[in-house]
Amino acid sequence: MHNLHHLHPKFSIITVTYNAGKVLEDTIQSVITQTYKNVEYILVDGGSTDNTLSIINQYRSMIQQVISEPDRGLYDAMNKGIKMATGDYICFLNAGDAFHEDDTLQQMVHSLTENALPDVLYGETAIVDEEGHFLRMRRLSAPEHLTWKSFQHGMLVCHQAFFARRDRVEPYDLCYRFSADFDWCIRIMKKSKVLHNTHLTLIDYLNEGMTTRNHKASLKERFRIMCKHYGYLTTISHHIGFVARLLYKK
């Protein structure tokens, strides 16, 4: 079968920032150096007080849309980004994260073999340190065939390595403070027929520890989200160990 080079989807890459001056430049550079050019870059800043805005201004001509204003937190800012996006696919690249290679988007498009654009494109995530040096692959690796039921076992695909078609995307549910991305991915997968495994490492994810307090709150939220989508008994049976850790971890 001949290669299909006629698919030329537009990617909306959204970076949400708040006082991200230390790590933002690498992220911007990883987007603007992509060899694939059908990209719109959107920066949603929460009203930073550090040098974030001066870094954005340095690259302003390469960034299609920028807003800087207070928001009600990360997921509210991400919803603003969704509203601004016009691409075929939406990707959230956090400040500090980067595309794995300069031709990552190009390789993703090349991996498409059908005539139609899949609902979701996904791949693997590498964990890197502040210098961008490879530490390890993400502990959970992407399943060969992703379905909405895959996340019964946890978030098998990192949010940044989950590119959803914009016409399948819904807003994040702001009642979740830590794990709205988990719920968002499941809702999108429920509506999706074709989820395409690119078999590529897509993202270099900056290894930042979430504070332990947030970690526990986020696990509790994730548990609630699993119960909502998969039912209480299924969730508990998959996560007996998880529930025990939740109860006994002080």
XYZ file of N, CA and C in Angstrom:
750
model
N 0.843 -1.195 0.000
C 0.000 0.000 0.000
C 0.885 1.254 0.000
N 0.543 2.225 -0.857
C 1.432 3.400 -0.932
C 1.208 4.303 0.279
N 2.251 5.062 0.601
C 2.164 5.974 1.736
C 1.154 7.077 1.461
N 0.358 7.378 2.458
C -0.635 8.432 2.291
C -0.039 9.728 2.830
N 0.346 10.591 1.926
C 0.927 11.854 2.406
C -0.089 12.985 2.325
N -1.337 12.650 2.006
C -2.299 13.746 1.852
C -2.903 14.177 3.179
N -2.720 13.376 4.232
C -3.246 13.797 5.525
C -2.314 14.860 6.097
N -2.892 16.000 6.420
C -2.051 17.111 6.881
C -2.762 17.822 8.036
N -3.007 17.086 9.133
C -3.798 17.686 10.209
C -3.090 18.867 10.861
N -3.899 19.776 11.370
C -3.362 20.914 12.103
C -3.393 20.585 13.599
N -2.264 20.818 14.268
C -2.158 20.562 15.702
C -2.272 21.879 16.473
N -3.166 21.911 17.440
C -3.210 23.041 18.382
C -2.461 22.608 19.635
N -1.303 23.214 19.848
C -0.494 22.895 21.025
C -0.753 23.982 22.063
N -1.187 23.572 23.239
C -1.561 24.542 24.265
C -0.638 24.377 25.472
N 0.001 25.470 25.865
C 0.820 25.461 27.080
C 0.211 26.436 28.077
N -0.090 25.920 29.272
C -0.612 26.754 30.345
C 0.564 27.121 31.244
N 0.705 28.404 31.552
C 1.838 28.827 32.377
C 1.376 29.634 33.583
N 2.117 29.493 34.655
C 1.974 30.411 35.789
C 3.324 30.426 36.500
N 4.023 31.551 36.400
C 5.365 31.683 36.984
C 6.248 30.489 36.598
N 6.319 30.259 35.302
C 7.041 29.093 34.778
C 8.345 29.504 34.106
N 8.838 30.700 34.465
C 10.010 31.253 33.783
C 11.219 30.331 33.721
N 11.412 29.522 34.751
C 12.608 28.663 34.788
C 12.583 27.588 33.707
N 11.398 27.142 33.319
C 11.329 25.953 32.445
C 10.656 26.219 31.099
N 10.112 27.419 30.929
C 9.253 27.652 29.758
C 10.007 27.661 28.429
N 11.229 28.191 28.437
C 11.921 28.399 27.165
C 12.132 27.090 26.400
N 12.510 26.038 27.129
C 12.725 24.737 26.465
C 11.447 24.230 25.806
N 10.325 24.472 26.480
C 9.035 24.017 25.949
C 8.706 24.773 24.661
N 8.840 26.101 24.707
C 8.548 26.911 23.509
C 9.450 26.473 22.362
N 10.746 26.292 22.659
C 11.674 25.915 21.589
C 11.317 24.564 20.986
N 10.853 23.638 21.830
C 10.542 22.313 21.292
C 9.336 22.365 20.352
N 8.479 23.383 20.531
C 7.320 23.523 19.642
C 7.716 24.243 18.356
N 8.444 25.353 18.499
C 8.701 26.159 17.297
C 9.759 25.537 16.392
N 10.536 24.566 16.894
C 11.521 23.913 16.024
C 10.953 22.655 15.352
N 9.668 22.344 15.578
C 9.100 21.159 14.917
C 9.210 21.303 13.398
N 9.611 20.204 12.750
C 9.757 20.230 11.287
C 8.388 20.281 10.612
N 7.371 19.801 11.313
C 6.005 19.823 10.784
C 5.418 21.187 11.120
N 4.893 21.875 10.117
C 4.563 23.292 10.335
C 3.074 23.583 10.486
N 2.215 22.578 10.304
C 0.778 22.877 10.415
C 0.374 22.844 11.892
N 0.855 23.864 12.591
C 0.762 23.899 14.055
C 0.297 25.278 14.463
N -0.563 25.327 15.454
C -0.863 26.625 16.068
C -0.465 26.487 17.534
N 0.286 27.462 18.016
C 0.766 27.406 19.398
C -0.005 28.435 20.218
N -0.570 27.974 21.318
C -1.414 28.815 22.168
C -0.835 28.809 23.582
N -0.586 29.996 24.117
C -0.089 30.096 25.496
C -1.135 30.768 26.367
N -1.515 30.092 27.431
C -2.506 30.637 28.353
C -1.794 30.851 29.683
N -1.571 32.119 30.014
C -0.843 32.454 31.235
C -1.824 32.951 32.291
N -1.578 32.555 33.531
C -2.490 32.917 34.618
C -2.168 34.241 35.280
N -1.408 35.108 34.572
C -1.026 36.387 35.181
C 0.257 36.255 35.983
N 1.299 35.703 35.325
C 2.571 35.450 36.018
C 3.210 36.740 36.501
N 3.962 36.626 37.611
C 4.667 37.791 38.160
C 6.181 37.622 38.046
N 6.635 36.486 37.472
C 8.085 36.307 37.266
C 8.430 36.737 35.837
N 9.442 36.113 35.235
C 9.861 36.526 33.883
C 9.150 35.730 32.780
N 8.079 35.019 33.126
C 7.356 34.225 32.114
C 6.965 35.079 30.912
N 6.397 36.262 31.157
C 5.875 37.070 30.042
C 6.994 37.613 29.171
N 8.157 37.902 29.792
C 9.241 38.410 28.946
C 9.784 37.293 28.055
N 9.760 36.048 28.544
C 10.164 34.919 27.688
C 9.152 34.745 26.550
N 7.868 34.824 26.892
C 6.834 34.702 25.849
C 7.034 35.795 24.799
N 7.341 37.029 25.258
C 7.507 38.144 24.311
C 8.681 37.935 23.366
N 9.754 37.307 23.862
C 10.901 37.012 23.001
C 10.486 36.167 21.798
N 9.510 35.272 22.016
C 9.108 34.327 20.966
C 7.738 34.673 20.395
N 7.266 35.888 20.710
C 5.877 36.240 20.426
C 5.501 36.015 18.956
N 6.453 36.271 18.045
C 6.120 36.173 16.615
C 5.885 34.722 16.186
N 6.358 33.762 16.986
C 6.190 32.343 16.637
C 4.983 31.722 17.331
N 4.315 32.516 18.185
C 3.196 31.981 18.976
C 1.911 32.608 18.451
N 0.962 31.757 18.073
C -0.232 32.269 17.397
C -1.161 33.033 18.351
N -1.342 32.518 19.565
C -2.260 33.186 20.484
C -1.696 33.181 21.895
N -1.802 34.341 22.554
C -1.346 34.448 23.941
C -2.417 35.183 24.731
N -2.789 34.637 25.887
C -3.548 35.462 26.832
C -2.866 35.367 28.186
N -2.941 36.470 28.936
C -2.414 36.463 30.295
C -3.420 37.168 31.170
N -4.053 36.387 32.038
C -5.065 36.937 32.937
C -5.277 35.927 34.044
N -5.755 36.362 35.193
C -6.001 35.421 36.284
C -7.027 34.359 35.866
N -6.893 33.157 36.415
C -7.875 32.110 36.129
C -8.165 31.371 37.421
N -9.084 30.431 37.338
C -9.456 29.679 38.536
C -8.665 28.376 38.602
N -7.398 28.431 38.176
C -6.572 27.236 38.271
C -6.306 26.608 36.911
N -5.499 25.564 36.966
C -4.978 24.901 35.769
C -6.070 24.503 34.775
N -7.116 23.833 35.253
C -8.089 23.274 34.307
C -8.969 24.355 33.704
N -9.189 25.440 34.450
C -9.899 26.591 33.898
C -9.077 27.189 32.753
N -7.762 27.316 32.978
C -6.872 27.848 31.937
C -6.876 26.923 30.715
N -6.890 25.598 30.957
C -6.900 24.656 29.842
C -8.196 24.777 29.042
N -9.307 25.026 29.740
C -10.574 25.228 29.028
C -10.533 26.466 28.144
N -9.848 27.514 28.607
C -9.691 28.710 27.770
C -8.910 28.359 26.506
N -7.865 27.537 26.683
C -7.060 27.115 25.537
C -7.895 26.345 24.519
N -8.759 25.454 25.007
C -9.631 24.675 24.109
C -10.509 25.620 23.291
N -11.065 26.642 23.955
C -11.947 27.592 23.252
C -11.201 28.335 22.146
N -9.909 28.596 22.362
C -9.131 29.356 21.380
C -8.643 28.485 20.223
N -8.622 27.182 20.432
C -7.992 26.285 19.451
C -8.824 26.158 18.181
N -8.124 26.043 17.047
C -8.802 25.845 15.756
C -8.283 24.603 15.029
N -7.352 23.854 15.635
C -6.715 22.734 14.935
C -7.568 21.483 14.880
N -7.056 20.460 14.188
C -7.729 19.155 14.143
C -7.510 18.394 15.447
N -6.309 18.560 16.017
C -5.970 17.870 17.265
C -5.546 18.876 18.312
N -5.833 18.525 19.568
C -5.405 19.363 20.684
C -4.379 18.584 21.506
N -3.310 19.269 21.854
C -2.280 18.664 22.707
C -1.935 19.673 23.791
N -1.928 19.215 25.039
C -1.524 20.073 26.157
C -0.091 19.749 26.533
N 0.787 20.712 26.295
C 2.199 20.527 26.616
C 2.501 21.446 27.794
N 2.761 20.873 28.960
C 2.998 21.712 30.133
C 4.333 22.436 30.029
N 4.430 23.565 30.713
C 5.722 24.247 30.801
C 6.695 23.287 31.482
N 7.848 23.063 30.861
C 8.818 22.104 31.384
C 8.842 20.834 30.561
N 7.737 20.540 29.863
C 7.706 19.368 28.993
C 8.117 19.765 27.582
N 8.439 18.769 26.772
C 8.892 19.062 25.408
C 8.524 17.897 24.502
N 8.445 18.187 23.213
C 8.333 17.075 22.272
C 9.650 16.314 22.274
N 9.546 14.993 22.104
C 10.711 14.131 22.249
C 11.774 14.418 21.186
N 11.346 14.709 19.949
C 12.281 15.009 18.847
C 11.760 16.236 18.093
N 12.625 16.833 17.248
C 12.120 17.982 16.437
C 11.147 17.497 15.381
N 11.172 16.206 15.070
C 10.230 15.752 14.036
C 9.150 14.843 14.617
N 8.870 15.009 15.915
C 7.838 14.168 16.549
C 6.481 14.308 15.849
N 6.042 15.534 15.589
C 4.726 15.709 14.947
C 4.739 15.110 13.538
N 5.852 15.332 12.831
C 6.002 14.765 11.482
C 5.889 13.237 11.529
N 6.591 12.627 12.484
C 6.531 11.166 12.611
C 5.129 10.695 12.965
N 4.432 11.455 13.793
C 3.056 11.087 14.159
C 2.168 11.063 12.920
N 2.310 12.095 12.093
C 1.488 12.167 10.879
C 1.862 11.023 9.930
N 3.148 10.722 9.850
C 3.588 9.613 8.991
C 3.084 8.263 9.457
N 2.777 8.165 10.756
C 2.322 6.874 11.277
C 0.854 6.602 10.916
N 0.172 7.613 10.366
C -1.241 7.429 10.012
C -1.348 6.658 8.704
N -2.130 5.580 8.714
C -2.185 4.730 7.513
C -3.558 4.749 6.845
N -4.565 5.269 7.539
C -5.904 5.295 6.939
C -6.148 6.642 6.268
N -7.280 6.736 5.584
C -7.615 8.000 4.924
C -8.204 9.030 5.870
N -8.793 8.547 6.963
C -9.469 9.474 7.872
C -8.607 9.709 9.108
N -8.825 10.843 9.750
C -8.069 11.156 10.960
C -8.660 10.407 12.152
N -7.829 9.652 12.885
C -8.317 8.963 14.081
C -8.854 9.960 15.113
N -9.672 9.453 16.041
C -10.214 10.310 17.102
C -9.131 10.707 18.097
N -8.226 9.760 18.360
C -7.160 10.001 19.346
C -5.856 9.453 18.777
N -4.779 10.202 18.965
C -3.422 9.707 18.674
C -2.721 9.609 20.028
N -1.976 8.527 20.235
C -1.298 8.425 21.536
C 0.048 7.736 21.368
N 0.870 7.873 22.412
C 2.195 7.263 22.373
C 2.806 7.231 23.761
N 4.122 7.075 23.785
C 4.841 6.889 25.058
C 5.426 8.212 25.544
N 5.846 8.179 26.799
C 6.403 9.359 27.456
C 7.722 8.994 28.132
N 8.741 9.820 27.898
C 10.031 9.658 28.582
C 10.089 10.669 29.728
N 10.652 10.248 30.854
C 10.833 11.157 31.993
C 12.250 11.735 31.914
N 12.350 13.066 32.003
C 13.665 13.718 31.909
C 13.908 14.607 33.138
N 15.185 14.958 33.354
C 15.512 15.875 34.451
C 15.523 17.328 33.942
N 15.884 18.263 34.841
C 15.849 19.693 34.471
C 16.709 20.014 33.245
N 17.778 19.232 33.046
C 18.643 19.496 31.882
C 18.099 18.836 30.613
N 16.966 18.163 30.742
C 16.414 17.468 29.585
C 17.063 16.109 29.367
N 17.860 15.628 30.328
C 18.501 14.323 30.163
C 17.515 13.218 30.501
N 17.540 12.171 29.703
C 16.638 11.036 29.873
C 16.897 10.347 31.213
N 15.847 10.135 31.992
C 15.971 9.384 33.242
C 15.455 7.954 33.051
N 14.214 7.849 32.558
C 13.609 6.527 32.346
C 12.331 6.710 31.543
N 11.750 5.620 31.104
C 10.433 5.720 30.498
C 9.403 5.820 31.627
N 8.243 6.359 31.311
C 7.171 6.454 32.300
C 6.824 5.049 32.795
N 6.529 4.951 34.081
C 6.289 3.634 34.693
C 5.141 2.896 34.010
N 4.034 3.606 33.734
C 2.922 2.979 33.016
C 3.156 3.179 31.531
N 3.104 2.106 30.752
C 3.310 2.305 29.318
C 1.992 2.133 28.583
N 1.917 2.747 27.419
C 0.674 2.780 26.650
C 0.303 1.374 26.188
N -0.979 1.012 26.284
C -1.394 -0.308 25.798
C -1.351 -0.351 24.281
N -1.177 -1.537 23.728
C -1.154 -1.692 22.268
C -2.462 -1.147 21.669
N -3.581 -1.515 22.261
C -4.882 -1.011 21.794
C -5.559 -0.304 22.953
N -5.696 1.003 22.812
C -6.298 1.801 23.875
C -7.811 1.835 23.698
N -8.548 1.622 24.792
C -9.992 1.864 24.766
C -10.342 2.642 26.033
N -11.599 3.050 26.153
C -11.983 3.825 27.344
C -11.857 2.982 28.609
N -11.852 1.655 28.433
C -11.743 0.804 29.622
C -10.294 0.643 30.100
N -9.338 1.043 29.261
C -7.926 0.865 29.634
C -7.580 1.574 30.940
N -8.225 2.713 31.197
C -7.850 3.514 32.360
C -8.421 2.952 33.659
N -9.121 1.804 33.584
C -9.486 1.102 34.823
C -8.227 0.756 35.599
N -7.113 0.628 34.887
C -5.852 0.232 35.528
C -4.973 1.436 35.818
N -5.535 2.634 35.732
C -4.743 3.843 35.940
C -4.559 4.579 34.621
N -3.845 5.684 34.683
C -3.700 6.533 33.507
C -2.559 6.004 32.643
N -2.888 5.036 31.794
C -1.847 4.307 31.053
C -1.165 5.168 29.997
N -1.854 6.225 29.568
C -1.232 7.159 28.627
C -1.157 8.506 29.328
N 0.016 9.088 29.319
C 0.218 10.395 29.926
C -0.648 11.420 29.183
N -1.225 12.337 29.929
C -2.116 13.346 29.348
C -1.463 14.088 28.172
N -0.169 14.388 28.290
C 0.523 15.129 27.226
C 0.700 14.292 25.965
N 0.688 12.969 26.110
C 0.913 12.080 24.959
C -0.418 11.554 24.418
N -1.497 12.272 24.744
C -2.855 11.909 24.343
C -3.384 13.082 23.523
N -3.394 12.925 22.202
C -3.831 14.000 21.311
C -5.260 13.691 20.879
N -6.205 14.531 21.272
C -7.602 14.264 20.946
C -8.041 15.145 19.785
N -8.869 14.575 18.926
C -9.430 15.375 17.844
C -10.338 16.436 18.449
N -10.215 17.651 17.950
C -10.900 18.775 18.599
C -12.412 18.586 18.609
N -12.941 17.913 17.569
C -14.399 17.722 17.549
C -14.862 16.619 18.507
N -13.926 15.997 19.214
C -14.289 15.029 20.263
C -14.071 15.619 21.656
N -13.441 16.779 21.691
C -13.009 17.345 22.974
C -14.164 18.046 23.684
N -14.201 17.894 24.992
C -15.154 18.622 25.842
C -14.332 19.407 26.861
N -14.968 20.339 27.565
C -14.209 21.056 28.608
C -13.834 20.125 29.762
N -12.796 20.494 30.473
C -12.442 19.796 31.716
C -13.510 20.097 32.764
N -13.776 19.117 33.610
C -14.745 19.282 34.678
C -14.051 19.924 35.874
N -14.411 21.173 36.166
C -13.694 21.940 37.186
C -14.012 21.490 38.615
N -14.913 20.500 38.767
C -15.123 20.024 40.136
C -13.959 19.140 40.579
N -13.103 18.719 39.651
C -11.895 17.980 40.036
C -10.717 18.950 40.073
N -9.989 18.963 41.165
C -8.882 19.926 41.288
C -7.553 19.356 40.831
N -7.395 18.025 40.892
C -6.087 17.426 40.626
C -6.100 16.452 39.447
N -7.242 15.811 39.201
C -7.270 14.710 38.234
C -8.300 14.903 37.138
N -8.638 16.163 36.851
C -9.635 16.409 35.798
C -9.157 15.870 34.448
N -7.836 15.786 34.247
C -7.321 15.275 32.971
C -7.647 13.784 32.806
N -7.657 13.061 33.917
C -7.976 11.627 33.908
C -9.429 11.431 33.434
N -10.331 12.188 34.035
C -11.745 12.141 33.667
C -11.948 12.575 32.210
N -11.229 13.622 31.799
C -11.341 14.188 30.449
C -10.959 13.145 29.399
N -9.846 12.467 29.625
C -9.399 11.443 28.665
C -10.433 10.318 28.546
N -10.973 9.885 29.678
C -11.954 8.787 29.634
C -13.198 9.228 28.860
N -13.684 10.445 29.132
C -14.878 10.935 28.426
C -14.640 10.999 26.924
N -13.458 11.440 26.533
C -13.147 11.521 25.093
C -13.061 10.124 24.491
N -12.428 9.186 25.209
C -12.292 7.823 24.674
C -13.654 7.155 24.525
N -14.579 7.469 25.421
C -15.930 6.884 25.319
C -16.590 7.278 23.996
N -16.271 8.469 23.494
C -16.885 8.956 22.251
C -16.086 8.554 21.016
N -14.933 7.926 21.221
C -14.002 7.714 20.113
C -14.116 6.310 19.541
N -14.024 6.226 18.219
C -14.046 4.909 17.574
C -12.634 4.442 17.232
N -11.818 5.369 16.734
C -10.473 4.970 16.305
C -9.433 5.654 17.182
N -8.705 4.841 17.966
C -7.634 5.365 18.816
C -6.339 4.799 18.265
N -5.498 5.674 17.766
C -4.335 5.259 16.977
C -3.062 5.283 17.810
N -2.434 4.110 17.926
C -1.154 4.001 18.612
C -0.050 4.389 17.633
N 0.638 5.498 17.910
C 1.699 5.945 16.995
C 2.955 5.084 17.140
N 3.044 4.294 18.242
C 4.258 3.525 18.559
C 5.494 4.411 18.631
N 5.293 5.655 19.061
C 6.416 6.586 19.164
C 6.503 7.104 20.597
N 7.708 7.494 21.005
C 7.840 8.292 22.222
C 7.551 9.732 21.815
N 6.513 10.312 22.394
C 6.061 11.634 21.940
C 6.587 12.772 22.808
N 6.665 12.524 24.120
C 6.863 13.632 25.061
C 8.043 13.347 25.983
N 8.824 14.392 26.262
C 9.792 14.373 27.360
C 9.128 15.100 28.522
N 8.868 14.373 29.587
C 8.089 14.896 30.706
C 9.040 15.251 31.838
N 8.963 16.505 32.296
C 9.870 16.956 33.355
C 9.473 16.302 34.670
N 10.441 15.656 35.292
C 10.190 14.908 36.522
C 10.065 15.861 37.703
N 8.833 16.319 37.973
C 8.632 17.177 39.144
C 7.754 16.414 40.110
N 8.189 16.306 41.364
C 7.356 15.592 42.329
C 6.155 16.438 42.718
N 4.967 15.857 42.629
C 3.788 16.529 43.197
C 3.927 16.409 44.713
N 3.520 17.425 45.451
C 3.639 17.312 46.912
C 2.811 16.122 47.399
N 3.258 15.525 48.465
C 2.608 14.300 48.961
C 1.143 14.556 49.286
N 0.856 15.730 49.831
C -0.527 16.036 50.194
C -1.400 16.031 48.938
N -0.916 16.718 47.904
C -1.651 16.737 46.635
C -1.760 15.345 46.047
N -0.715 14.544 46.246
C -0.714 13.204 45.675
C -1.866 12.398 46.249
N -2.054 12.501 47.546
C -3.130 11.736 48.182
C -4.493 12.246 47.700
N -4.646 13.578 47.652
C -5.910 14.159 47.190
C -6.176 13.734 45.753
N -5.114 13.683 44.959
C -5.289 13.335 43.551
C -5.658 11.856 43.404
N -5.091 10.991 44.240
C -5.478 9.574 44.197
C -6.942 9.389 44.584
N -7.380 10.131 45.584
C -8.779 10.030 46.009
C -9.709 10.464 44.874
N -9.330 11.537 44.215
C -10.142 12.031 43.101
C -10.179 11.012 41.974
N -9.020 10.436 41.700
C -8.930 9.450 40.631
C -9.824 8.251 40.926
N -9.853 7.880 42.203
C -10.697 6.767 42.630
C -12.174 7.104 42.381
N -12.568 8.345 42.729
C -13.951 8.782 42.488
C -14.284 8.759 41.000
N -13.325 9.193 40.192
C -13.541 9.230 38.732
C -13.705 7.808 38.191
N -12.871 6.885 38.683
C -12.992 5.484 38.248
C -14.359 4.919 38.622
N -14.810 5.211 39.838
C -16.123 4.709 40.266
C -17.217 5.272 39.355
N -17.087 6.551 38.999
C -18.092 7.185 38.137
C -18.172 6.487 36.781
N -17.016 6.186 36.193
C -17.013 5.632 34.832
C -17.129 4.114 34.795
N -16.540 3.438 35.772
C -16.428 1.975 35.676
C -17.284 1.249 36.711
N -17.881 2.016 37.632
C -18.667 1.369 38.687
C -17.791 1.065 39.892
N -18.453 1.021 41.029
C -17.760 0.910 42.311
C -17.079 -0.447 42.474
N -17.806 -1.523 42.144
C -17.251 -2.861 42.398
C -16.060 -3.163 41.498
N -16.201 -2.823 40.224
C -15.091 -3.032 39.281
C -13.852 -2.299 39.769
N -14.060 -1.047 40.168
C -12.935 -0.211 40.589
C -12.260 -0.804 41.823
N -13.060 -1.200 42.782
C -12.466 -1.761 44.014
C -11.731 -3.057 43.699
N -12.321 -3.894 42.830
C -11.658 -5.176 42.571
C -10.325 -4.963 41.854
N -10.244 -3.928 41.023
C -8.962 -3.647 40.355
C -7.955 -3.005 41.290
N -8.441 -2.447 42.377
C -7.559 -1.592 43.177
C -7.588 -1.906 44.654
N -7.658 -3.187 44.970
C -7.656 -3.553 46.390
C -6.395 -2.977 47.065
N -5.261 -3.164 46.431
C -4.008 -2.652 47.003
C -4.014 -1.144 47.102
N -4.545 -0.527 46.055
C -4.648 0.926 45.972
C -5.518 1.466 47.109
N -6.665 0.807 47.340
C -7.581 1.241 48.402
C -6.897 1.094 49.762
N -6.198 -0.018 49.945
C -5.500 -0.233 51.217
C -4.462 0.874 51.443
N -3.708 1.228 50.384
C -2.708 2.305 50.528
C -3.381 3.613 50.891
N -4.546 3.855 50.270
C -5.262 5.088 50.517
C -5.701 5.176 51.978
N -6.144 4.035 52.517
C -6.674 4.035 53.885
C -5.556 4.114 54.910
N -4.432 3.472 54.612
C -3.408 3.340 55.656
C -2.256 4.313 55.507
N -2.203 5.029 54.359
C -1.106 5.962 54.169
C -1.418 7.234 54.940
N -0.653 7.500 55.949
C -0.958 8.703 56.770
C -0.293 9.916 56.144
